[in-house]
Amino acid sequence: MNVKQIWMIAKKELFYEYKEKQNIMFIVVFALLMMTTYSFSFTITQSLLKQITPGFIWIITIFTGMMCFERSISYELYNDCFIGLLVSPIEKSAIYLGKAIANFLILFCTNMIVIPLLFILFDFRYYQHLSLFFVVIIVGLFGFSIVGTFLAYISNKVLFYILLLPMISPLLIAGAQSTKILFLSTNPIHDLFSWLKMMIAYDCIFFIVCYWLIDFVIGE
């Protein structure tokens, strides 16, 4: 694992996002459109809001993540840029990990914009266990980025969308349940750690599997 090469690829991805600001703006606008549609579609009380907000946060994460992963590989296909990466003296695993880290950072920044806007739009107040909430978001986004970036490499657009949802469903269920426990505060807080352990196990397993397979997948 060449850390210098991984960071170089990640910086390249982040620089592209910085230069093409419309990409992340499109993701944020799309998320805001979803929130606005939901806010006008239902009469939402505070008690109901605590129940639906966890699922809504992860639904937004799914759709923004899909756009982020698909974009991270699609622009490399123009002018055979991806072939240039493969023939360069860079480890294939470094290309994958660099893109996965960049996707994670982009998704995290997007969530840090969208989630406060969601709370403001729905007038939802949450102050307890903020540190645990951030841990759940980070662990969930890391696993999502690892799997999503890997699938973007091995499949076309249609197959990517078909494979992604079944693959990440355990992670999303655990993330939604963890967030629900934090927001509702009806279950003991130690119930959260059972779901969080499941998310961490998911991240570790898929990180090892994807890192082990990536040389073969890109080589093919």
Short mmCIF file of C-alpha atoms in Angstrom, two decimals:
data_model
loop_
_atom_site.label_atom_id
_atom_site.label_comp_id
_atom_site.label_asym_id
_atom_site.label_seq_id
_atom_site.Cartn_x
_atom_site.Cartn_y
_atom_site.Cartn_z
CA MET A 1 0.00 0.00 0.00
CA ASN A 2 1.67 3.19 -1.24
CA VAL A 3 0.32 6.04 0.89
CA LYS A 4 1.94 8.72 -1.29
CA GLN A 5 0.25 7.39 -4.43
CA ILE A 6 -3.11 7.06 -2.66
CA TRP A 7 -2.94 10.67 -1.48
CA MET A 8 -1.89 11.84 -4.96
CA ILE A 9 -4.98 10.21 -6.54
CA ALA A 10 -7.23 11.58 -3.79
CA LYS A 11 -5.85 15.11 -4.32
CA LYS A 12 -6.45 14.77 -8.07
CA GLU A 13 -10.09 13.85 -7.45
CA LEU A 14 -10.63 16.63 -4.93
CA PHE A 15 -8.98 19.18 -7.22
CA TYR A 16 -11.32 18.14 -10.02
CA GLU A 17 -14.29 18.64 -7.70
CA TYR A 18 -12.94 22.03 -6.65
CA LYS A 19 -12.49 23.09 -10.27
CA GLU A 20 -15.86 21.69 -11.41
CA LYS A 21 -17.93 23.14 -8.58
CA GLN A 22 -21.18 22.41 -10.39
CA ASN A 23 -20.89 18.70 -9.53
CA ILE A 24 -21.18 19.06 -5.77
CA MET A 25 -23.64 21.94 -6.21
CA PHE A 26 -25.83 19.66 -8.34
CA ILE A 27 -25.76 17.03 -5.57
CA VAL A 28 -26.70 19.61 -2.91
CA VAL A 29 -29.50 21.08 -5.06
CA PHE A 30 -30.84 17.57 -5.74
CA ALA A 31 -30.90 16.83 -2.00
CA LEU A 32 -32.63 20.14 -1.27
CA LEU A 33 -35.23 19.39 -3.93
CA MET A 34 -35.99 16.06 -2.25
CA MET A 35 -36.29 17.72 1.16
CA THR A 36 -38.56 20.47 -0.16
CA THR A 37 -40.82 17.95 -1.87
CA TYR A 38 -41.17 15.90 1.32
CA SER A 39 -41.76 18.98 3.48
CA PHE A 40 -44.73 20.07 1.36
CA SER A 41 -46.09 16.55 0.89
CA PHE A 42 -46.70 15.74 4.56
CA THR A 43 -47.99 17.45 7.67
CA ILE A 44 -45.05 16.63 9.91
CA THR A 45 -45.15 16.91 13.69
CA GLN A 46 -42.05 16.80 15.89
CA SER A 47 -42.82 13.25 17.07
CA LEU A 48 -43.28 12.02 13.50
CA LEU A 49 -40.20 13.93 12.40
CA LYS A 50 -38.01 12.03 14.87
CA GLN A 51 -39.18 8.76 13.31
CA ILE A 52 -38.77 9.65 9.63
CA THR A 53 -35.63 11.83 9.75
CA PRO A 54 -33.17 8.90 10.17
CA GLY A 55 -34.50 7.16 7.07
CA PHE A 56 -34.63 10.43 5.17
CA ILE A 57 -30.96 11.19 5.95
CA TRP A 58 -29.87 7.83 4.56
CA ILE A 59 -32.16 8.06 1.52
CA ILE A 60 -30.47 11.34 0.60
CA THR A 61 -27.09 9.68 1.20
CA ILE A 62 -27.98 6.83 -1.18
CA PHE A 63 -28.95 9.07 -4.09
CA THR A 64 -26.11 11.57 -3.64
CA GLY A 65 -23.67 8.67 -3.28
CA MET A 66 -24.89 7.07 -6.51
CA MET A 67 -24.22 10.27 -8.42
CA CYS A 68 -20.83 10.71 -6.76
CA PHE A 69 -19.58 7.17 -7.47
CA GLU A 70 -20.80 7.08 -11.05
CA ARG A 71 -19.24 10.47 -11.76
CA SER A 72 -15.88 9.47 -10.24
CA ILE A 73 -15.31 6.84 -12.94
CA SER A 74 -17.34 8.24 -15.87
CA TYR A 75 -15.20 11.34 -16.43
CA GLU A 76 -12.07 9.15 -16.49
CA LEU A 77 -13.42 7.34 -19.56
CA TYR A 78 -13.21 10.44 -21.76
CA ASN A 79 -10.10 10.56 -23.96
CA ASP A 80 -8.96 7.25 -22.41
CA CYS A 81 -7.85 8.98 -19.20
CA PHE A 82 -8.45 5.80 -17.24
CA ILE A 83 -6.15 3.84 -19.56
CA GLY A 84 -3.50 6.47 -18.88
CA LEU A 85 -3.87 5.85 -15.16
CA LEU A 86 -3.55 2.10 -15.60
CA VAL A 87 -0.34 2.31 -17.67
CA SER A 88 1.21 4.84 -15.27
CA PRO A 89 3.59 3.58 -12.54
CA ILE A 90 0.83 3.73 -9.93
CA GLU A 91 -0.46 0.72 -8.03
CA LYS A 92 -3.99 -0.23 -9.05
CA SER A 93 -4.98 -0.48 -5.39
CA ALA A 94 -3.72 3.09 -4.89
CA ILE A 95 -6.01 4.31 -7.69
CA TYR A 96 -8.97 2.61 -6.06
CA LEU A 97 -8.23 3.73 -2.49
CA GLY A 98 -7.47 7.29 -3.62
CA LYS A 99 -10.83 7.53 -5.39
CA ALA A 100 -12.63 5.89 -2.44
CA ILE A 101 -11.11 8.38 0.02
CA ALA A 102 -12.01 11.31 -2.25
CA ASN A 103 -15.58 10.03 -2.61
CA PHE A 104 -15.82 9.66 1.16
CA LEU A 105 -14.66 13.24 1.73
CA ILE A 106 -17.04 14.60 -0.92
CA LEU A 107 -19.98 12.69 0.58
CA PHE A 108 -19.05 13.79 4.09
CA CYS A 109 -18.86 17.46 3.07
CA THR A 110 -22.16 17.14 1.22
CA ASN A 111 -23.84 15.61 4.28
CA MET A 112 -22.44 18.35 6.51
CA ILE A 113 -24.21 20.85 4.25
CA VAL A 114 -27.43 18.93 3.69
CA ILE A 115 -28.14 17.61 7.21
CA PRO A 116 -28.13 21.05 8.92
CA LEU A 117 -30.33 22.36 6.10
CA LEU A 118 -32.67 19.41 6.66
CA PHE A 119 -32.90 20.23 10.38
CA ILE A 120 -33.56 23.91 9.61
CA LEU A 121 -36.17 23.21 6.93
CA PHE A 122 -38.08 20.77 9.14
CA ASP A 123 -37.45 22.78 12.33
CA PHE A 124 -35.91 19.69 13.88
CA ARG A 125 -33.85 20.22 17.03
CA TYR A 126 -31.28 17.66 18.09
CA TYR A 127 -28.51 18.38 20.60
CA GLN A 128 -27.88 15.08 22.43
CA HIS A 129 -25.13 12.61 21.53
CA LEU A 130 -23.87 14.70 18.61
CA SER A 131 -20.48 12.98 18.78
CA LEU A 132 -22.11 9.54 18.42
CA PHE A 133 -24.21 10.88 15.53
CA PHE A 134 -21.04 11.97 13.72
CA VAL A 135 -19.44 8.56 14.38
CA VAL A 136 -22.45 6.78 12.83
CA ILE A 137 -22.35 9.07 9.77
CA ILE A 138 -18.59 8.63 9.29
CA VAL A 139 -18.66 4.83 9.66
CA GLY A 140 -21.64 4.58 7.31
CA LEU A 141 -20.15 6.87 4.65
CA PHE A 142 -16.80 5.06 4.76
CA GLY A 143 -18.36 1.67 4.05
CA PHE A 144 -20.64 3.21 1.42
CA SER A 145 -17.65 4.79 -0.33
CA ILE A 146 -15.59 1.58 -0.26
CA VAL A 147 -18.36 -0.53 -1.83
CA GLY A 148 -19.71 2.15 -4.19
CA THR A 149 -16.31 3.00 -5.66
CA PHE A 150 -15.50 -0.68 -6.15
CA LEU A 151 -18.80 -1.38 -7.94
CA ALA A 152 -18.32 1.68 -10.16
CA TYR A 153 -15.12 0.02 -11.43
CA ILE A 154 -16.50 -3.44 -12.14
CA SER A 155 -19.88 -2.68 -13.73
CA ASN A 156 -21.60 -0.53 -16.32
CA LYS A 157 -24.16 2.11 -15.32
CA VAL A 158 -27.19 -0.19 -15.30
CA LEU A 159 -25.44 -3.02 -13.45
CA PHE A 160 -23.95 -0.55 -10.99
CA TYR A 161 -27.38 0.62 -9.82
CA ILE A 162 -28.69 -2.95 -9.66
CA LEU A 163 -25.77 -4.22 -7.56
CA LEU A 164 -25.28 -1.24 -5.27
CA LEU A 165 -28.54 -1.29 -3.30
CA PRO A 166 -28.44 -5.00 -2.32
CA MET A 167 -24.75 -4.73 -1.42
CA ILE A 168 -25.15 -1.73 0.89
CA SER A 169 -28.54 -2.64 2.39
CA PRO A 170 -27.05 -4.12 5.64
CA LEU A 171 -25.02 -0.96 6.16
CA LEU A 172 -27.97 1.35 5.48
CA ILE A 173 -30.30 -0.62 7.75
CA ALA A 174 -27.76 -0.48 10.58
CA GLY A 175 -27.15 3.23 9.94
CA ALA A 176 -30.86 4.06 9.94
CA GLN A 177 -31.46 2.04 13.12
CA SER A 178 -28.50 3.67 14.87
CA THR A 179 -29.71 7.14 13.93
CA LYS A 180 -33.26 6.29 15.01
CA ILE A 181 -32.03 5.20 18.45
CA LEU A 182 -30.15 8.49 18.83
CA PHE A 183 -33.09 10.65 17.73
CA LEU A 184 -35.90 8.88 19.59
CA SER A 185 -33.97 8.28 22.83
CA THR A 186 -36.50 5.58 23.77
CA ASN A 187 -34.13 2.61 23.54
CA PRO A 188 -31.09 2.28 25.82
CA ILE A 189 -28.02 3.89 24.27
CA HIS A 190 -26.12 0.58 24.46
CA ASP A 191 -28.48 -0.75 21.75
CA LEU A 192 -26.77 1.71 19.44
CA PHE A 193 -23.41 0.00 19.89
CA SER A 194 -24.75 -3.32 18.62
CA TRP A 195 -25.70 -1.68 15.31
CA LEU A 196 -22.47 0.33 15.27
CA LYS A 197 -20.41 -2.84 15.70
CA MET A 198 -22.28 -4.34 12.75
CA MET A 199 -21.41 -1.28 10.64
CA ILE A 200 -17.74 -1.44 11.62
CA ALA A 201 -17.62 -5.18 10.83
CA TYR A 202 -19.22 -4.49 7.44
CA ASP A 203 -16.62 -1.78 6.70
CA CYS A 204 -13.69 -4.01 7.68
CA ILE A 205 -14.90 -7.03 5.69
CA PHE A 206 -15.63 -5.12 2.50
CA PHE A 207 -12.47 -3.04 2.76
CA ILE A 208 -10.36 -6.22 2.87
CA VAL A 209 -12.34 -7.96 0.11
CA CYS A 210 -12.36 -4.95 -2.23
CA TYR A 211 -8.67 -4.20 -1.64
CA TRP A 212 -7.81 -7.83 -2.32
CA LEU A 213 -9.87 -8.04 -5.52
CA ILE A 214 -9.15 -4.64 -7.05
CA ASP A 215 -5.88 -5.62 -8.80
CA PHE A 216 -7.66 -8.48 -10.55
CA VAL A 217 -10.75 -6.41 -11.40
CA ILE A 218 -8.85 -3.46 -12.88
CA GLY A 219 -6.41 -5.80 -14.59
CA GLU A 220 -9.30 -7.46 -16.38
#
